[in-house]
PDB file of C-alpha atoms in Angstrom:
ATOM      1  CA  MET A   1     -48.284  -8.223  48.125  1.00 79.00           C
ATOM      2  CA  ARG A   2     -45.288  -6.777  49.887  1.00 86.00           C
ATOM      3  CA  HIS A   3     -42.197  -8.957  50.097  1.00 86.00           C
ATOM      4  CA  GLY A   4     -42.177  -9.192  53.896  1.00 84.00           C
ATOM      5  CA  VAL A   5     -45.801 -10.304  53.924  1.00 86.00           C
ATOM      6  CA  ALA A   6     -45.094 -12.983  51.309  1.00 90.00           C
ATOM      7  CA  VAL A   7     -42.134 -14.211  53.355  1.00 93.00           C
ATOM      8  CA  ILE A   8     -44.227 -15.046  56.428  1.00 93.00           C
ATOM      9  CA  TYR A   9     -46.675 -17.093  54.355  1.00 96.00           C
ATOM     10  CA  GLY A  10     -43.705 -18.864  52.785  1.00 96.00           C
ATOM     11  CA  ILE A  11     -42.344 -19.610  56.249  1.00 96.00           C
ATOM     12  CA  ILE A  12     -45.674 -21.154  57.183  1.00 97.00           C
ATOM     13  CA  PHE A  13     -45.533 -23.341  54.050  1.00 98.00           C
ATOM     14  CA  VAL A  14     -41.990 -24.578  54.673  1.00 97.00           C
ATOM     15  CA  ALA A  15     -42.756 -25.178  58.354  1.00 98.00           C
ATOM     16  CA  ILE A  16     -45.600 -27.487  57.305  1.00 98.00           C
ATOM     17  CA  LEU A  17     -43.326 -29.224  54.782  1.00 98.00           C
ATOM     18  CA  SER A  18     -40.520 -29.604  57.313  1.00 97.00           C
ATOM     19  CA  LYS A  19     -42.927 -31.152  59.818  1.00 97.00           C
ATOM     20  CA  ILE A  20     -44.231 -33.574  57.152  1.00 96.00           C
ATOM     21  CA  LEU A  21     -40.649 -34.567  56.315  1.00 96.00           C
ATOM     22  CA  GLY A  22     -39.855 -35.139  59.981  1.00 96.00           C
ATOM     23  CA  LYS A  23     -37.243 -32.373  60.093  1.00 95.00           C
ATOM     24  CA  LEU A  24     -39.145 -30.097  62.481  1.00 96.00           C
ATOM     25  CA  SER A  25     -40.559 -31.192  65.820  1.00 97.00           C
ATOM     26  CA  LYS A  26     -44.197 -30.548  66.673  1.00 96.00           C
ATOM     27  CA  GLU A  27     -43.001 -28.203  69.442  1.00 97.00           C
ATOM     28  CA  ASN A  28     -40.924 -26.056  67.071  1.00 97.00           C
ATOM     29  CA  TYR A  29     -43.646 -26.169  64.414  1.00 97.00           C
ATOM     30  CA  ASN A  30     -46.139 -24.885  66.987  1.00 97.00           C
ATOM     31  CA  LYS A  31     -43.799 -22.011  67.895  1.00 97.00           C
ATOM     32  CA  ILE A  32     -43.772 -20.918  64.255  1.00 96.00           C
ATOM     33  CA  ILE A  33     -47.556 -21.218  64.024  1.00 97.00           C
ATOM     34  CA  VAL A  34     -48.080 -19.171  67.203  1.00 97.00           C
ATOM     35  CA  THR A  35     -46.012 -16.375  65.664  1.00 96.00           C
ATOM     36  CA  ALA A  36     -47.879 -16.765  62.361  1.00 96.00           C
ATOM     37  CA  LYS A  37     -51.222 -16.411  64.177  1.00 97.00           C
ATOM     38  CA  ILE A  38     -50.115 -13.084  65.641  1.00 96.00           C
ATOM     39  CA  PHE A  39     -49.005 -11.930  62.215  1.00 94.00           C
ATOM     40  CA  GLU A  40     -52.222 -13.126  60.565  1.00 95.00           C
ATOM     41  CA  LYS A  41     -54.347 -11.357  63.183  1.00 95.00           C
ATOM     42  CA  ASN A  42     -52.777  -8.066  62.053  1.00 94.00           C
ATOM     43  CA  ILE A  43     -52.482  -8.711  58.297  1.00 94.00           C
ATOM     44  CA  GLY A  44     -55.407 -11.046  57.554  1.00 95.00           C
ATOM     45  CA  LEU A  45     -54.474 -12.156  54.035  1.00 96.00           C
ATOM     46  CA  LEU A  46     -54.329 -15.934  54.480  1.00 96.00           C
ATOM     47  CA  LYS A  47     -57.898 -16.645  53.318  1.00 97.00           C
ATOM     48  CA  ASN A  48     -57.375 -14.600  50.137  1.00 96.00           C
ATOM     49  CA  ILE A  49     -54.104 -16.415  49.447  1.00 96.00           C
ATOM     50  CA  GLN A  50     -55.727 -19.793  50.061  1.00 97.00           C
ATOM     51  CA  ARG A  51     -58.613 -19.020  47.694  1.00 97.00           C
ATOM     52  CA  SER A  52     -56.293 -17.906  44.910  1.00 96.00           C
ATOM     53  CA  LEU A  53     -53.689 -20.656  45.369  1.00 96.00           C
ATOM     54  CA  GLU A  54     -53.610 -23.051  42.416  1.00 97.00           C
ATOM     55  CA  ILE A  55     -51.550 -26.148  43.155  1.00 97.00           C
ATOM     56  CA  GLU A  56     -50.218 -26.666  39.620  1.00 97.00           C
ATOM     57  CA  GLU A  57     -49.170 -23.019  39.358  1.00 97.00           C
ATOM     58  CA  ALA A  58     -47.421 -23.244  42.722  1.00 97.00           C
ATOM     59  CA  LEU A  59     -45.569 -26.389  41.624  1.00 97.00           C
ATOM     60  CA  GLU A  60     -44.385 -24.648  38.454  1.00 97.00           C
ATOM     61  CA  SER A  61     -43.301 -21.634  40.488  1.00 95.00           C
ATOM     62  CA  PHE A  62     -41.322 -23.795  42.910  1.00 96.00           C
ATOM     63  CA  LEU A  63     -39.549 -25.528  40.034  1.00 96.00           C
ATOM     64  CA  SER A  64     -38.628 -22.190  38.450  1.00 95.00           C
ATOM     65  CA  ASP A  65     -37.059 -20.946  41.692  1.00 92.00           C
ATOM     66  CA  LYS A  66     -33.267 -20.702  41.691  1.00 89.00           C
ATOM     67  CA  ILE A  67     -32.905 -23.303  44.466  1.00 92.00           C
ATOM     68  CA  SER A  68     -34.652 -26.019  42.429  1.00 92.00           C
ATOM     69  CA  THR A  69     -32.739 -27.631  39.579  1.00 89.00           C
ATOM     70  CA  ASN A  70     -33.497 -30.176  36.863  1.00 92.00           C
ATOM     71  CA  ASN A  71     -37.212 -30.348  37.783  1.00 92.00           C
ATOM     72  CA  ILE A  72     -36.324 -31.387  41.333  1.00 95.00           C
ATOM     73  CA  PHE A  73     -37.975 -29.672  44.284  1.00 97.00           C
ATOM     74  CA  ASN A  74     -35.474 -28.209  46.733  1.00 96.00           C
ATOM     75  CA  PHE A  75     -36.364 -26.017  49.717  1.00 96.00           C
ATOM     76  CA  VAL A  76     -34.700 -24.178  52.572  1.00 95.00           C
ATOM     77  CA  LEU A  77     -36.448 -25.627  55.610  1.00 95.00           C
ATOM     78  CA  PRO A  78     -36.594 -24.700  59.254  1.00 95.00           C
ATOM     79  CA  ILE A  79     -35.283 -27.595  61.290  1.00 95.00           C
ATOM     80  CA  ASN A  80     -34.969 -28.080  65.022  1.00 93.00           C
ATOM     81  CA  LYS A  81     -31.562 -26.365  65.113  1.00 90.00           C
ATOM     82  CA  GLY A  82     -31.568 -23.742  62.369  1.00 90.00           C
ATOM     83  CA  LEU A  83     -32.154 -24.144  58.642  1.00 85.00           C
ATOM     84  CA  CYS A  84     -31.131 -26.629  55.987  1.00 89.00           C
ATOM     85  CA  VAL A  85     -31.369 -27.012  52.243  1.00 90.00           C
ATOM     86  CA  TYR A  86     -33.442 -30.108  51.686  1.00 89.00           C
ATOM     87  CA  LYS A  87     -33.080 -31.578  48.208  1.00 93.00           C
ATOM     88  CA  ASN A  88     -35.182 -33.999  46.193  1.00 94.00           C
ATOM     89  CA  VAL A  89     -38.493 -33.337  47.915  1.00 96.00           C
ATOM     90  CA  LEU A  90     -41.093 -35.577  46.314  1.00 96.00           C
ATOM     91  CA  LYS A  91     -43.887 -33.955  44.324  1.00 97.00           C
ATOM     92  CA  ASN A  92     -46.557 -35.680  46.422  1.00 97.00           C
ATOM     93  CA  GLU A  93     -44.975 -34.238  49.592  1.00 97.00           C
ATOM     94  CA  VAL A  94     -45.154 -30.749  48.102  1.00 98.00           C
ATOM     95  CA  VAL A  95     -48.749 -31.290  46.975  1.00 98.00           C
ATOM     96  CA  ASP A  96     -49.731 -32.619  50.414  1.00 98.00           C
ATOM     97  CA  THR A  97     -48.157 -29.536  51.986  1.00 98.00           C
ATOM     98  CA  LEU A  98     -50.005 -27.211  49.620  1.00 98.00           C
ATOM     99  CA  ILE A  99     -53.302 -28.907  50.480  1.00 98.00           C
ATOM    100  CA  ILE A 100     -52.636 -28.521  54.209  1.00 98.00           C
ATOM    101  CA  PHE A 101     -51.647 -24.879  53.641  1.00 98.00           C
ATOM    102  CA  LYS A 102     -54.843 -24.233  51.639  1.00 97.00           C
ATOM    103  CA  ASN A 103     -56.923 -25.569  54.546  1.00 97.00           C
ATOM    104  CA  LEU A 104     -54.924 -24.090  57.430  1.00 97.00           C
ATOM    105  CA  ASN A 105     -56.800 -21.979  59.961  1.00 95.00           C
ATOM    106  CA  LEU A 106     -54.761 -19.460  61.914  1.00 93.00           C
TER     107      LEU A 106
END
């Protein structure tokens, strides 16, 4: 998968997480999703990604990312006024987000 394509799916994931954490309003979340729907209409890879997504593998990948340290989940999240680094995201919040992402229809 090309980097730019992977980025948009990552943006969708962090938008869901940010909404769950209360950092992104429903209105701003919906703006991201509207843009994602346009993208998905042209690219059409979400269903393949969802089928191949393994939650445990994703968790391991997140923990090996340079932003996460000491087995603590950290993410750069969209918020209502820009972006922020959000530290110490709970594992269950990440898992819940992955489940929502796996079932998302665009």
